[in-house]
Amino acid sequence: MQAQHLSSSDSKATTAPKPNSRIFKHPRPLLATAMIGAALIGYIVHKTPDARQRLESLAEMAQTLGDLSERDAAVVAQLLAKSIVVGAN
């Protein structure tokens, strides 16, 4: 790829980050974090049994796959332990 720079009349090559570089992150853990974050917000807002089930399932799956750290799993577990589900008996 060639990028034009205003400071020079020469074109300069640009490259994508290498997978081994420090700034590259595998997308699967990021996707898991995003999905759990969305489920967490949904549960905090709605507090329904379905929202709780979704959060529990996603957190368990991500932890099993190694995409959720123990610290993050503890935060989810702590929230679920102290939260009350609306409409549950």
mmCIF file with all atom_site columns, C-alpha atoms in Angstrom:
data_model
loop_
_atom_site.group_PDB
_atom_site.id
_atom_site.type_symbol
_atom_site.label_atom_id
_atom_site.label_alt_id
_atom_site.label_comp_id
_atom_site.label_asym_id
_atom_site.label_entity_id
_atom_site.label_seq_id
_atom_site.pdbx_PDB_ins_code
_atom_site.Cartn_x
_atom_site.Cartn_y
_atom_site.Cartn_z
_atom_site.occupancy
_atom_site.B_iso_or_equiv
_atom_site.pdbx_formal_charge
_atom_site.auth_seq_id
_atom_site.auth_comp_id
_atom_site.auth_asym_id
_atom_site.auth_atom_id
_atom_site.pdbx_PDB_model_num
ATOM 1  C CA . MET A 1 1  ? 0.000   0.000   0.000  1.00 0.00 ? 1  MET A CA 1
ATOM 2  C CA . GLN A 1 2  ? 1.127   3.539   -0.645 1.00 0.00 ? 2  GLN A CA 1
ATOM 3  C CA . ALA A 1 3  ? 0.206   6.486   1.530  1.00 0.00 ? 3  ALA A CA 1
ATOM 4  C CA . GLN A 1 4  ? 0.628   10.068  0.401  1.00 0.00 ? 4  GLN A CA 1
ATOM 5  C CA . HIS A 1 5  ? 2.251   12.415  2.909  1.00 0.00 ? 5  HIS A CA 1
ATOM 6  C CA . LEU A 1 6  ? 2.043   16.179  2.557  1.00 0.00 ? 6  LEU A CA 1
ATOM 7  C CA . SER A 1 7  ? 5.523   16.653  4.014  1.00 0.00 ? 7  SER A CA 1
ATOM 8  C CA . SER A 1 8  ? 7.184   14.766  1.179  1.00 0.00 ? 8  SER A CA 1
ATOM 9  C CA . SER A 1 9  ? 6.635   14.289  -2.513 1.00 0.00 ? 9  SER A CA 1
ATOM 10 C CA . ASP A 1 10 ? 7.693   10.638  -2.214 1.00 0.00 ? 10 ASP A CA 1
ATOM 11 C CA . SER A 1 11 ? 5.175   7.922   -1.430 1.00 0.00 ? 11 SER A CA 1
ATOM 12 C CA . LYS A 1 12 ? 5.836   5.964   1.730  1.00 0.00 ? 12 LYS A CA 1
ATOM 13 C CA . ALA A 1 13 ? 4.877   2.368   2.345  1.00 0.00 ? 13 ALA A CA 1
ATOM 14 C CA . THR A 1 14 ? 2.465   1.551   5.128  1.00 0.00 ? 14 THR A CA 1
ATOM 15 C CA . THR A 1 15 ? 2.013   -1.851  6.693  1.00 0.00 ? 15 THR A CA 1
ATOM 16 C CA . ALA A 1 16 ? -0.579  -3.477  8.886  1.00 0.00 ? 16 ALA A CA 1
ATOM 17 C CA . PRO A 1 17 ? 0.487   -4.529  12.395 1.00 0.00 ? 17 PRO A CA 1
ATOM 18 C CA . LYS A 1 18 ? 2.005   -7.967  12.618 1.00 0.00 ? 18 LYS A CA 1
ATOM 19 C CA . PRO A 1 19 ? 0.112   -10.580 14.673 1.00 0.00 ? 19 PRO A CA 1
ATOM 20 C CA . ASN A 1 20 ? 3.126   -10.920 16.968 1.00 0.00 ? 20 ASN A CA 1
ATOM 21 C CA . SER A 1 21 ? 3.362   -7.209  17.730 1.00 0.00 ? 21 SER A CA 1
ATOM 22 C CA . ARG A 1 22 ? 2.369   -5.883  21.125 1.00 0.00 ? 22 ARG A CA 1
ATOM 23 C CA . ILE A 1 23 ? -0.551  -3.833  19.824 1.00 0.00 ? 23 ILE A CA 1
ATOM 24 C CA . PHE A 1 24 ? -2.300  -6.744  18.087 1.00 0.00 ? 24 PHE A CA 1
ATOM 25 C CA . LYS A 1 25 ? -5.003  -8.499  20.105 1.00 0.00 ? 25 LYS A CA 1
ATOM 26 C CA . HIS A 1 26 ? -6.852  -11.589 19.053 1.00 0.00 ? 26 HIS A CA 1
ATOM 27 C CA . PRO A 1 27 ? -10.451 -10.584 18.275 1.00 0.00 ? 27 PRO A CA 1
ATOM 28 C CA . ARG A 1 28 ? -12.182 -13.486 20.053 1.00 0.00 ? 28 ARG A CA 1
ATOM 29 C CA . PRO A 1 29 ? -11.501 -12.291 23.633 1.00 0.00 ? 29 PRO A CA 1
ATOM 30 C CA . LEU A 1 30 ? -12.504 -8.778  22.609 1.00 0.00 ? 30 LEU A CA 1
ATOM 31 C CA . LEU A 1 31 ? -15.736 -10.082 21.124 1.00 0.00 ? 31 LEU A CA 1
ATOM 32 C CA . ALA A 1 32 ? -16.430 -12.080 24.295 1.00 0.00 ? 32 ALA A CA 1
ATOM 33 C CA . THR A 1 33 ? -15.828 -8.977  26.408 1.00 0.00 ? 33 THR A CA 1
ATOM 34 C CA . ALA A 1 34 ? -18.169 -6.927  24.231 1.00 0.00 ? 34 ALA A CA 1
ATOM 35 C CA . MET A 1 35 ? -20.927 -9.549  24.360 1.00 0.00 ? 35 MET A CA 1
ATOM 36 C CA . ILE A 1 36 ? -20.644 -9.967  28.125 1.00 0.00 ? 36 ILE A CA 1
ATOM 37 C CA . GLY A 1 37 ? -20.616 -6.194  28.550 1.00 0.00 ? 37 GLY A CA 1
ATOM 38 C CA . ALA A 1 38 ? -23.819 -5.894  26.533 1.00 0.00 ? 38 ALA A CA 1
ATOM 39 C CA . ALA A 1 39 ? -25.430 -8.709  28.534 1.00 0.00 ? 39 ALA A CA 1
ATOM 40 C CA . LEU A 1 40 ? -24.281 -7.076  31.769 1.00 0.00 ? 40 LEU A CA 1
ATOM 41 C CA . ILE A 1 41 ? -25.827 -3.749  30.815 1.00 0.00 ? 41 ILE A CA 1
ATOM 42 C CA . GLY A 1 42 ? -29.025 -5.518  29.737 1.00 0.00 ? 42 GLY A CA 1
ATOM 43 C CA . TYR A 1 43 ? -29.213 -7.299  33.078 1.00 0.00 ? 43 TYR A CA 1
ATOM 44 C CA . ILE A 1 44 ? -28.545 -4.144  35.106 1.00 0.00 ? 44 ILE A CA 1
ATOM 45 C CA . VAL A 1 45 ? -31.219 -2.239  33.185 1.00 0.00 ? 45 VAL A CA 1
ATOM 46 C CA . HIS A 1 46 ? -33.933 -4.895  32.887 1.00 0.00 ? 46 HIS A CA 1
ATOM 47 C CA . LYS A 1 47 ? -33.245 -7.329  35.763 1.00 0.00 ? 47 LYS A CA 1
ATOM 48 C CA . THR A 1 48 ? -35.318 -10.070 34.132 1.00 0.00 ? 48 THR A CA 1
ATOM 49 C CA . PRO A 1 49 ? -34.740 -13.819 34.446 1.00 0.00 ? 49 PRO A CA 1
ATOM 50 C CA . ASP A 1 50 ? -33.947 -13.954 30.707 1.00 0.00 ? 50 ASP A CA 1
ATOM 51 C CA . ALA A 1 51 ? -31.320 -11.218 31.002 1.00 0.00 ? 51 ALA A CA 1
ATOM 52 C CA . ARG A 1 52 ? -29.766 -13.009 33.985 1.00 0.00 ? 52 ARG A CA 1
ATOM 53 C CA . GLN A 1 53 ? -29.706 -16.333 32.103 1.00 0.00 ? 53 GLN A CA 1
ATOM 54 C CA . ARG A 1 54 ? -28.051 -14.713 29.087 1.00 0.00 ? 54 ARG A CA 1
ATOM 55 C CA . LEU A 1 55 ? -25.358 -13.107 31.248 1.00 0.00 ? 55 LEU A CA 1
ATOM 56 C CA . GLU A 1 56 ? -24.699 -16.335 33.159 1.00 0.00 ? 56 GLU A CA 1
ATOM 57 C CA . SER A 1 57 ? -24.483 -18.384 29.955 1.00 0.00 ? 57 SER A CA 1
ATOM 58 C CA . LEU A 1 58 ? -22.161 -15.977 28.160 1.00 0.00 ? 58 LEU A CA 1
ATOM 59 C CA . ALA A 1 59 ? -19.878 -15.596 31.178 1.00 0.00 ? 59 ALA A CA 1
ATOM 60 C CA . GLU A 1 60 ? -19.681 -19.360 31.692 1.00 0.00 ? 60 GLU A CA 1
ATOM 61 C CA . MET A 1 61 ? -18.954 -19.995 28.013 1.00 0.00 ? 61 MET A CA 1
ATOM 62 C CA . ALA A 1 62 ? -16.280 -17.286 27.850 1.00 0.00 ? 62 ALA A CA 1
ATOM 63 C CA . GLN A 1 63 ? -14.612 -18.566 31.006 1.00 0.00 ? 63 GLN A CA 1
ATOM 64 C CA . THR A 1 64 ? -14.635 -22.143 29.676 1.00 0.00 ? 64 THR A CA 1
ATOM 65 C CA . LEU A 1 65 ? -13.005 -20.949 26.435 1.00 0.00 ? 65 LEU A CA 1
ATOM 66 C CA . GLY A 1 66 ? -10.417 -18.947 28.366 1.00 0.00 ? 66 GLY A CA 1
ATOM 67 C CA . ASP A 1 67 ? -11.675 -15.613 27.043 1.00 0.00 ? 67 ASP A CA 1
ATOM 68 C CA . LEU A 1 68 ? -12.803 -14.288 30.431 1.00 0.00 ? 68 LEU A CA 1
ATOM 69 C CA . SER A 1 69 ? -10.241 -13.647 33.136 1.00 0.00 ? 69 SER A CA 1
ATOM 70 C CA . GLU A 1 70 ? -10.798 -14.896 36.663 1.00 0.00 ? 70 GLU A CA 1
ATOM 71 C CA . ARG A 1 71 ? -11.017 -11.299 37.831 1.00 0.00 ? 71 ARG A CA 1
ATOM 72 C CA . ASP A 1 72 ? -13.733 -10.459 35.298 1.00 0.00 ? 72 ASP A CA 1
ATOM 73 C CA . ALA A 1 73 ? -15.609 -13.661 36.133 1.00 0.00 ? 73 ALA A CA 1
ATOM 74 C CA . ALA A 1 74 ? -15.489 -12.688 39.811 1.00 0.00 ? 74 ALA A CA 1
ATOM 75 C CA . VAL A 1 75 ? -17.006 -9.284  39.000 1.00 0.00 ? 75 VAL A CA 1
ATOM 76 C CA . VAL A 1 76 ? -19.872 -10.935 37.093 1.00 0.00 ? 76 VAL A CA 1
ATOM 77 C CA . ALA A 1 77 ? -20.401 -13.489 39.882 1.00 0.00 ? 77 ALA A CA 1
ATOM 78 C CA . GLN A 1 78 ? -20.417 -10.744 42.511 1.00 0.00 ? 78 GLN A CA 1
ATOM 79 C CA . LEU A 1 79 ? -23.014 -8.773  40.578 1.00 0.00 ? 79 LEU A CA 1
ATOM 80 C CA . LEU A 1 80 ? -25.201 -11.841 40.099 1.00 0.00 ? 80 LEU A CA 1
ATOM 81 C CA . ALA A 1 81 ? -24.898 -12.757 43.794 1.00 0.00 ? 81 ALA A CA 1
ATOM 82 C CA . LYS A 1 82 ? -26.173 -9.409  45.061 1.00 0.00 ? 82 LYS A CA 1
ATOM 83 C CA . SER A 1 83 ? -28.727 -8.631  42.368 1.00 0.00 ? 83 SER A CA 1
ATOM 84 C CA . ILE A 1 84 ? -32.428 -9.301  42.617 1.00 0.00 ? 84 ILE A CA 1
ATOM 85 C CA . VAL A 1 85 ? -34.327 -10.428 39.535 1.00 0.00 ? 85 VAL A CA 1
ATOM 86 C CA . VAL A 1 86 ? -37.624 -8.645  38.968 1.00 0.00 ? 86 VAL A CA 1
ATOM 87 C CA . GLY A 1 87 ? -40.502 -11.042 38.406 1.00 0.00 ? 87 GLY A CA 1
ATOM 88 C CA . ALA A 1 88 ? -38.745 -14.071 39.925 1.00 0.00 ? 88 ALA A CA 1
ATOM 89 C CA . ASN A 1 89 ? -40.395 -15.955 42.768 1.00 0.00 ? 89 ASN A CA 1
#
